[in-house]
Amino acid sequence: MGVHHAWGRTYKDLFCRYHTMLGHRQRYQNGFDAQGLWVEVEVEKELGFKSKRDIERYGIAEFVERCKARVLHYAGLQTQQSLRLGYWMDWDNSYFTMSEENNYSIWLFLKRCWERGLLYKGHDVMPWCPRCSTGLSEHEIVTEGYQEVTHPSLTVRLPLRDRPGAYLLVWTTTPWTLTSNVAVAVHPELTYVRVEQGRDTYYLVRDRLEMLRGGYRVREELPGSALVGWVYTGPFDDLPAQRGVEHRVVPWRDVSAAEGTGLVHIAPGCGAEDFALGKELGLPVLAPIDEFGVFAEPYGWLAGRHVYEVGAPIRDDLEKRGLLYRAEEYTHRYPVCWRCGSELVFRLVDEWFIAMDPLRAPMMAVTEKIRWIPEFGLERELDWLKNMHDWMISKKRYWGLALPIWECRACRSFEVIGSEDELRERAVEGWDQFAGHTPHRPWIDAVKIRCPRCGGPVSRILDVGNPWLDAGIVPYSTMGYRRDRAAWREWFPADFITEAFPGQYRNWFYSMLVMSTVLENREPFRTCLGHAMVRDEQGREMHKSWGNMIEFNEAAEKMGSDVLRWLYAVQNPAMNLNFGYGPADDVRRRFILPLWNIYAFFVTYAALDGFTPEPLRDHQVALAVLRGQPSVLDRWIRALLHRLIRTVREGVDRYDVPAAARAIERFVEDLSLWYVRRGRRRYWKSERDADKQAANQTLYEVLVALSCLLAPFVPFLAEAMYQNLVRSIDTRSPESVHLCAVPAADPAADDPELVEATERTRQLVSVGRSARNAAKVRVRQPLASAIIVDRSGVLQRYPELAEHLREELNVKALRFAESYRTLGRLEVRPRFDLLGPKFGGRITEIVEALRDRGEAIVEGTQEREPFRLALARGDEVVLERTEVEVRVHWHPGLVGAGESGAWVVLDTTLTGDLVREGMARELVHQIQQLRKEAGFQIADRITLYYEGDSAVAEVLRTHGEYVLREVLGEEARAGLPPAGAPVHRKALRLDGRELTVGIAQTA
Ligand SMILES: [Zn+2]
Ligand SMILES: [Zn+2]
């Protein structure tokens, strides 16, 4: 399993867990694709087989058993990996598409098709893999089967019978098909030319004269219709297969002048379009190669050679016989077998098809009833349905659904058997050999029935089914459609399916739609969530051979399943995901670690404090009644939590996982950067007052609620938090977070005004930081005051928020002003580099106008909006904000910054007291670092030693109490103890002064 498999599995698990937490009944059945060529190819590799002949020699029964064993082995591995991903399923009851129920359900479907006259045997030219010896259906090629391939391209001259020295010029990139040429096609309405080159005369379309080499003269122009009926000598008339074929020029409207010579070589046995044209015109069909791609007997010197190897010999032979005009290499997109990578050829075959024309309209109606995510899914599916051809369902292989078609060789009639019971009743031969086996080759091939027309014994056709039949029947087979229709109806249609969308509109989604339309004329699923592809970190496709593929186990080991799941959860499913350890680290840094740090912080202090949470009501996360006056922090985080619960539920309800996941990320960020950051001291303080109780209880509830919300996303992390926070103290609570209910949002907890006020306050904090940067004053240096200009007035309404802002700004006092104008002067200057070229000579007028009125204008307009500027002579210009530079000249001693009409202006005058306090704060910070380096526990108390100049002593004299309180110090002693004493010491610089401190744990 590669990491790309984990994307869909993450969704499936997430929605199942979520709906379980909502109390809904679920089907926890996982499924494994088990049949088909893709398994055969792998077993052939294991056994070193080169072709189907090796399988026949080995024995079909043994081969099929090995296919089954391989499937079971890999299903076991995938099960282990899925468990590691946290995929919650009833793993002992997985279904396999090779099960009898799956196979017989497809029989039932095919019987319905046959009864409605949809099933037929077609004689057609199909894409064919010579290595796998099987045809490929249209959708298998459209989706993944093209590669850049270089082929010899030959321009060949074909002598015209009645015009000596004159030739038709044709061009091909598949020289082997020239052996079966029967006609040359022209467009009757295009203009063709007769040209002379030396003694030779050539015909080709006028627009492609560039195909000629060397000088030429155009002698005549004529319409394509004039060439129709001309007889020419074929390129390989000497081969026995060509005996009796008369080669003619035929009309064909699909001929284009965009490529080649405008004269198209036609070999109806070697190309699908050629075949269709040949059918229309009654042309002979020559089929040169057998199922292995080897030339047949009537192809003379080519007989026994492989189609892949004849390019050069054919070129040489044509050259020798004077028919080669020109040979080149040509690179183009060419179809290859999506299983083994071999180049496909087109080959005349007998295959079985389901006619799609009668199903097209009903399938489109069914498709429109489904909700497609991303929305373009509907359009893509309908587009495919509009254009799809009949569905080829047969494969000339071994391991797969045994197509239940019994065809009488004598009278050429066929019928479809719809069940095992029907087969038993109809069997006239071979039942005993079959009984006790699964309905697979070779055992099923022994059973013969009697032909209802001629009475002769009839065998099953040897073909197996297209594996998309296996996948398409699942909504019927796994839910007991054949056994118990009422029980099946309870679950049908499926609420939700998911898969990587590239390809599936033509494969799995499509096959389910076909089968469900035939069986019940109903949608097999209500919602289809398609997701894009997993790429590597650089956005390249992942390939084993490129060395950039990441195996699931490796990713789970290195980044952890929760991180991996979160990567998928936040991703927009319509876009490819660039997967790797870089993005995983980002998830860890951005989300997992902040969350874990908050959790660890809470657990540490709650344990120190002996905090006992109030029990959760009915095991649900609900608001405990807070005694006293809850702080703005508690009220704010509760409001956000309940908004989050609503957002997550709404998101997951509508299958919008990233909307839910991103909201959780934002919440954790708010929790970490404001609630915990601002509230840290409430947990530290030694008094056990109501505020501390409220802080603990609130953070407790937030974390419990988060564990429940996170459970479907990151099941391991959520469970670890829940077990410790809830189960360890309340044994009556649900055994696992995954058995809890999804938290319910409580509208009463919301407080829009407070949420907005807090938002504004945080914005002012950030503006204040910009001001500090501009003033180049250290964060820990207290300042006397900050002047706030903010028309919203939130700080006056919420004095608690003003206090948080004051602390964040590290100022002694906040003052308020109506406008920054009393504090400084705003200057608006034009950017000459931009305005010069735009306005030329008028620039001087603009400079003047900006000087006079710039300040008023800039104040009165929004930050990113253009503004009008009246000029002296009465006209006006419109300027972009980017075309002017706005500077504020603050009064001496002030430095400020502003954003969206809010200003924070700092008084930067430092007094001796402020400097000492700044040093005290810096000292606290350094001692805290030293405590960490020394490995002290957070509750350990210390004795502080120091040695420095008189200024340092002065700091400790004036602020010693503060320093000791902050660092849990018992006392501060001047002078260091003798070396060797158990003291951790460190040399520091404090405001440019040298100082040594030491700390020792107090007994
Ligand atoms: Zn193949
Ligand atoms: Zn018959």
Coordinates of C-alpha atoms and ligand atoms in Angstrom, one line a residue, residues 408-413 451-456 458, ligand 2:
C408 CA -23.8 -23.0 -29.1
R409 CA -21.2 -23.6 -31.8
A410 CA -23.6 -25.5 -33.9
C411 CA -26.4 -22.9 -34.3
R412 CA -24.5 -19.9 -33.0
S413 CA -27.1 -18.9 -30.5
C451 CA -29.0 -25.9 -26.5
P452 CA -32.6 -24.9 -26.5
R453 CA -32.6 -24.5 -30.3
C454 CA -30.6 -27.5 -31.6
G455 CA -30.4 -29.7 -28.5
G456 CA -26.7 -30.0 -28.7
V458 CA -23.2 -26.2 -25.2
Ligands
ZN2 ZN -27.6 -24.9 -30.9

